[in-house]
XYZ file of C-alpha atoms in Angstrom:
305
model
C -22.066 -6.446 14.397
C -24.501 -5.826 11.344
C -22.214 -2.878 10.128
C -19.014 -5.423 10.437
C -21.112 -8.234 8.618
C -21.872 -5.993 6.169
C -18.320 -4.701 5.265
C -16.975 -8.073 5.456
C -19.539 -8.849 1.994
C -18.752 -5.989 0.409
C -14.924 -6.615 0.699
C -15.677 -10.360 -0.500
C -17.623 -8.533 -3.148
C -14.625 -6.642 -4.021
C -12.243 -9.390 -3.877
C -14.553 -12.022 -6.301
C -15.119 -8.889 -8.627
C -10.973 -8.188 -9.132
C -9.706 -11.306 -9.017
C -11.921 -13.686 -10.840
C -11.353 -14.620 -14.238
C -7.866 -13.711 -14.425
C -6.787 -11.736 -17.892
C -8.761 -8.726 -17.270
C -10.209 -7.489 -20.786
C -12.185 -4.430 -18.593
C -11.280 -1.249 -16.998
C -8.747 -1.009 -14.164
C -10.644 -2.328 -11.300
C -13.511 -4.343 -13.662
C -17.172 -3.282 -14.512
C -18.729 -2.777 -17.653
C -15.836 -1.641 -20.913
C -16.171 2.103 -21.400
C -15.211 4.076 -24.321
C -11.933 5.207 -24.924
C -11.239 8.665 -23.568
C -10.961 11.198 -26.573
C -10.974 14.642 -24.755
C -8.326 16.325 -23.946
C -5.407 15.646 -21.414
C -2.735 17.362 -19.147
C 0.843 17.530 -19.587
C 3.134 15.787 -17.019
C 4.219 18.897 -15.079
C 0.606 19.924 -14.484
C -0.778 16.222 -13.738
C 1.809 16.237 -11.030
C 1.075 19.621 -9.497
C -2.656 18.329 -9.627
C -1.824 15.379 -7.876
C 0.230 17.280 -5.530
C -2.960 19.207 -4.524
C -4.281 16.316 -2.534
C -1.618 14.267 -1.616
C 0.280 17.130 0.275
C -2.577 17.512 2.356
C -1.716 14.417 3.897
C 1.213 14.286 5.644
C -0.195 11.422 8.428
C -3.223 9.448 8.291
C -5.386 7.082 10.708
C -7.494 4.620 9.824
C -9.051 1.944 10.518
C -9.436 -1.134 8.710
C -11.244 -4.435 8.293
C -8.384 -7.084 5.602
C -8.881 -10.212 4.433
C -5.212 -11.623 3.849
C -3.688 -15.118 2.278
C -0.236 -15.372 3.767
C 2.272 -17.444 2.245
C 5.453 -18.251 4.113
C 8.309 -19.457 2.578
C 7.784 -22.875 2.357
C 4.304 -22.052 0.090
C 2.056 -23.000 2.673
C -0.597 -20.344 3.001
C -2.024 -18.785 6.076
C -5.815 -17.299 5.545
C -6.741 -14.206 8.510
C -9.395 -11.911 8.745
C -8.558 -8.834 10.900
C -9.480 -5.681 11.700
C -7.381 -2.968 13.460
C -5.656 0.284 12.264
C -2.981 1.794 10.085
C -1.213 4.743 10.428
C 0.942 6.542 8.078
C 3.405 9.732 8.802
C 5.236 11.310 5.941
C 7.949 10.272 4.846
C 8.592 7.220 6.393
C 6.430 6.012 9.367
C 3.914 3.230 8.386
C 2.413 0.755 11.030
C -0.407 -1.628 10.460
C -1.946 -3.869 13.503
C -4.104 -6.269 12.945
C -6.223 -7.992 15.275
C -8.611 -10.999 15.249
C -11.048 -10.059 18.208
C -10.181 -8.751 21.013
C -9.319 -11.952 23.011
C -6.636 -11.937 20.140
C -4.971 -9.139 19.360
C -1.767 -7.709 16.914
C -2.104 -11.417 14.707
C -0.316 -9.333 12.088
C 1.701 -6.427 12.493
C 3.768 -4.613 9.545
C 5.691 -1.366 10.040
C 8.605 0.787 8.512
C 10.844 3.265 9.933
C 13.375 5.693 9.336
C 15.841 3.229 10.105
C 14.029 -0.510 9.955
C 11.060 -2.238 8.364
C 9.174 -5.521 10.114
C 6.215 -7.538 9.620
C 5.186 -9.954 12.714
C 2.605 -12.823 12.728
C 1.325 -14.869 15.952
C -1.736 -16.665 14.378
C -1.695 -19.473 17.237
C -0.627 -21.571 14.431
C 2.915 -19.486 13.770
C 4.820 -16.796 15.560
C 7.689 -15.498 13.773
C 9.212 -11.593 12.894
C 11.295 -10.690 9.705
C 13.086 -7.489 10.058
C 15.725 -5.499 7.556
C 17.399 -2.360 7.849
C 15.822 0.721 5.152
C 19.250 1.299 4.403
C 19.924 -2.217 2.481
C 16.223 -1.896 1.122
C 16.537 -2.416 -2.340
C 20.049 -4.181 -2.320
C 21.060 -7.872 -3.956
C 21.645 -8.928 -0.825
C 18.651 -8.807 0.833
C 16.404 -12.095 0.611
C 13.293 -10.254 0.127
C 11.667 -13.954 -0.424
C 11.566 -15.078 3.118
C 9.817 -12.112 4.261
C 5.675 -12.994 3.368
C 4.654 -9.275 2.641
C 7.285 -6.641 2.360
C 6.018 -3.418 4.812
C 7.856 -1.133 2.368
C 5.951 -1.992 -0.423
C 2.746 -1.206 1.185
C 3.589 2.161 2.063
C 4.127 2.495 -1.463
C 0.472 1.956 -2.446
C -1.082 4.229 -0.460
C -1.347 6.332 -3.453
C -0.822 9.998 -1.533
C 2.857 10.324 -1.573
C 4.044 13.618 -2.735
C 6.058 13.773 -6.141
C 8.981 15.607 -6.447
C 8.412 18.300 -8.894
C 11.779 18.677 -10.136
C 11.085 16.166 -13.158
C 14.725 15.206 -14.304
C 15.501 14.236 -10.893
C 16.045 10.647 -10.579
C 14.052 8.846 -9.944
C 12.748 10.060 -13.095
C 8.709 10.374 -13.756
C 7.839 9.212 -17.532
C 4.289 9.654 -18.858
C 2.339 8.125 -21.420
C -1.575 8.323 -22.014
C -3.688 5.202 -22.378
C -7.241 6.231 -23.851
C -8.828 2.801 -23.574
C -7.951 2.313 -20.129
C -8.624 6.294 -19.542
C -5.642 6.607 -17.539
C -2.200 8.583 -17.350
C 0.523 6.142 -16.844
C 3.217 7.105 -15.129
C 6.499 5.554 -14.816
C 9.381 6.046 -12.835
C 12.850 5.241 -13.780
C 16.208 5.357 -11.971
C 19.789 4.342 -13.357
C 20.931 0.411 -12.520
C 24.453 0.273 -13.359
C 25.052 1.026 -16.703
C 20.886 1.070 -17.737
C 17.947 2.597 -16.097
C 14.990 1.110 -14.633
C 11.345 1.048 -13.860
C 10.746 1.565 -10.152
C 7.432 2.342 -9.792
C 4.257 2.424 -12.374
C 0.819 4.252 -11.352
C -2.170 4.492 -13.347
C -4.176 7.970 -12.849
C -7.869 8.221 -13.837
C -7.885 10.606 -16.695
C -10.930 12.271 -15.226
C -10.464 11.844 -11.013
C -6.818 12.334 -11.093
C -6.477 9.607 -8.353
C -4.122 6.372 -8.563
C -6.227 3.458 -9.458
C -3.483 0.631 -10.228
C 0.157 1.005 -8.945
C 2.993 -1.775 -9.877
C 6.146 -1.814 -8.356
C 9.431 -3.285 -9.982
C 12.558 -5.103 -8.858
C 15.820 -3.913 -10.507
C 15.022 -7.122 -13.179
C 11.849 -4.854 -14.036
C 9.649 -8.054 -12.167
C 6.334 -7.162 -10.587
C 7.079 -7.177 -6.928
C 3.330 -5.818 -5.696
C 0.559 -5.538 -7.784
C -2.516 -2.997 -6.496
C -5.804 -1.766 -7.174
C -7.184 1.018 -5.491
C -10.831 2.198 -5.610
C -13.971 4.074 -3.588
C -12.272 6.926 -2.322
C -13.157 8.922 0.381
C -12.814 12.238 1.793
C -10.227 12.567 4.514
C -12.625 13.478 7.958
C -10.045 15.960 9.457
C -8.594 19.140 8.161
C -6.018 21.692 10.503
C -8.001 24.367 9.157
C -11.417 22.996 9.030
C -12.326 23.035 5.177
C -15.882 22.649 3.942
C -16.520 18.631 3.667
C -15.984 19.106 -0.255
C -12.517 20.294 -0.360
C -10.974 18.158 2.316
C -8.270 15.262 0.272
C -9.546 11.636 -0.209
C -7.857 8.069 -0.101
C -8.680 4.909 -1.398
C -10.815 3.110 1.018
C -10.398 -0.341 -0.437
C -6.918 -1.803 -1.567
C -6.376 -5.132 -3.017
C -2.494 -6.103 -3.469
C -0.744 -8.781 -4.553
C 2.298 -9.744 -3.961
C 3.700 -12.194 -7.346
C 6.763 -12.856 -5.484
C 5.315 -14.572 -2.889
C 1.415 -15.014 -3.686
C 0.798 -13.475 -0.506
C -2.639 -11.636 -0.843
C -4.428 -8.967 0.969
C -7.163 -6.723 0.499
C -8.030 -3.409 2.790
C -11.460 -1.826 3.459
C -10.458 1.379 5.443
C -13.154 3.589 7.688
C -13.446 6.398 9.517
C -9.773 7.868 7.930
C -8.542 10.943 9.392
C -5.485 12.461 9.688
C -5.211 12.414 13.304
C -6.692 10.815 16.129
C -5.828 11.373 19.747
C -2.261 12.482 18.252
C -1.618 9.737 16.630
C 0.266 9.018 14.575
C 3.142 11.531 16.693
C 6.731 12.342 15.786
C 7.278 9.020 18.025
C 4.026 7.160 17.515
C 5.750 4.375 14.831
C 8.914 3.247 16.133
C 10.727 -0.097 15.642
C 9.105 -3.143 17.544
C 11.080 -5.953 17.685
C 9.694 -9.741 18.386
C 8.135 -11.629 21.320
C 9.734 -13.913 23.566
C 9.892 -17.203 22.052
C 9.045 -15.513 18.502
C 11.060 -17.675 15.613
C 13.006 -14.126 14.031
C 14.610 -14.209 10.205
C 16.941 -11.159 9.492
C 16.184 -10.653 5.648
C 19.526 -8.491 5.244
C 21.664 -10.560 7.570
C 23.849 -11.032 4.139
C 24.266 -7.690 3.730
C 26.100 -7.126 6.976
C-alpha cells in the first residue's frame, strides 16, 4: 500500500508539474530553462538508425501501470478514474490496456487495437458503453472519431518505440529540423492528401538521450489530435539473450496525453516493464473483445460501411 501511495504522488506530481500554467516558456516536459544546445548534431539517416537501436529491441512489451484519467464523453461531461492494471504491446499492431479500480472492480477501462479492429470500453458503475471501428477505415472522413472518448490507435502511437522505416523517401515521409533551445531533433512525418501533403506525426528527440520526449499527432486538417509527453525512462527488465542491465532498451515510464479533440486526459506511470511475462503478450494474446451484455455500443465507422 505505501509503494502504491507513493506512486500515486509522484504521478500527481507529474501531472501539476506539466500541466499547470499553460503556455509552457520551459523545456519539453518543464524544469528549470537550459541553454541552447550548440554542439554538434546527427544527420537524419543516422538519428534514425540510432533510434532504431532501441526501439527494435522491442517488438512486445508488458507492463504494468498505475493512470489517472479525465474522460470526456460526447456530451462534455467528464468522467475522473484512477486505475491500475496492465498494457501490453506486440509489434505491429497488438495494443491492449485494462484498467482496473480494485479488485472488487475490475476492466473499468479497457482500450485495444488489432490487426483488423480498434475498441475502448468503460463500465465505471456510472456508464457502460463500447466504441469500436474497423483499422481499415482508420483515418477516413467518414469515421466520427468524436464520439469515441480516447482513440486506442492513437495511444499506440505514443509509445515512442516503434521502428522507422529506413527507406527515407518512402511515404510517409520523415522531415527533420533541429531546435537548439528546446535541444531536440524534430521530426516530422508527411504523407500526400489529395493533391498536398501532410503532417502525420511530429516527435521531439532529446538531442543528447536520443529518446522521444513530446510526440503530436495530426488529422489530415494538420489539427492536434493527441498531444504527449514522455519522460523517466527505464530499462526494459527482460532481454532473449540476457544482456548486461546497461545495454538492455528503455521506455518511458510516465506518459501524459491529451487528447484536444475531446479533452479527454490521461497520464501513465508504468512498472516493472518487460517484454514478456508468462507469454504474454502471444501471437493470440490481444484479440478483438467486443461489449457486455447490456453495454450501450457506438460503431464510430458505421458511415463508412
Amino acid at each position: 500500500m505505501m509503494a502504491k501511495t507513493r506512486w500515486r504522488m509522484i504521478l500527481a506530481a507529474g501531472v501539476l508539474a506539466i500541466f499547470a500554467g499553460g503556455c509552457r516558456t520551459t523545456p519539453a516536459g518543464g524544469g528549470a530553462t537550459t541553454k541552447p544546445w550548440s554542439g554538434p548534431t546527427l544527420p537524419l539517416n543516422e538519428l534514425v538508425g540510432r533510434i532504431n537501436g532501441n526501439n527494435q529491441r522491442i517488438q512486445t512489451l508488458w507492463t504494468r501501470h498505475i493512470t489517472e484519467a479525465n474522460i470526456v464523453d460526447e456530451n462534455g461531461e467528464a468522467h475522473f478514474v484512477n486505475l491500475e492494471g496492465v498494457l501490453m504491446m506486440r509489434k505491429p499492431d497488438g495494443f491492449f490496456f485494462q484498467g482496473d479500480k480494485d479488485v472488487l472492480k475490475q476492466n473499468v477501462v479497457v482500450i485495444g487495437t488489432a490487426a483488423d479492429r480498434y475498441w475502448l470500453t468503460i463500465d465505471d458503475g456510472k456508464r457502460a458503453e463500447h466504441w469500436w471501428g474497423f483499422q481499415k477505415n482508420a483515418g477516413k472522413p467518414c469515421v466520427r472519431s468524436d464520439l469515441m472518448p480516447i482513440n486506442p490507435n492513437l495511444i499506440a502511437e505514443v509509445l515512442g518505440i516503434a521502428d522507422i522505416n529506413t527507406n527515407l523517401l518512402a511515404a510517409p515521409v520523415p522531415v527533420m529540423r533541429f531546435n537548439p533551445d528546446e535541444r531536440a531533433y524534430m521530426v516530422v512525418w508527411q504523407a500526400p492528401a489529395g493533391n498536398y501533403c501532410a503532417a502525420q506525426k511530429e516527435v521531439w528527440y532529446d538531442v543528447e538521450t536520443l529518446l522521444p520526449k513530446a510526440v503530436f499527432l495530426f488529422d489530415r486538417n494538420g489539427r492536434v489530435v493527441l498531444r504527449a509527453w514522455l519522460s523517466r525512462y527505464v530499462r526494459v527488465g527482460d532481454e532473449p539473450e540476457g544482456g548486461a542491465a546497461d545495454e538492455r532498451p528503455v521506455v518511458a515510464s510516465y506518459l501524459s496525453l491529451y487528447f484536444p479533440e475531446t479533452h479527454s486526459t490521461m497520464h501513465l506511470q508504468l512498472s516493472s516493464p518487460r517484454l514478456q511475462y508468462k507469454n504474454r503478450p502471444g501471437a493470440d494474446t490481444i484479440r478483438y473483445r467486443g461489449p457486455n451484455d447490456g453495454m450501450r455500443t457506438t460503431q464510430i465507422d458505421a458511415d463508412c460501411e
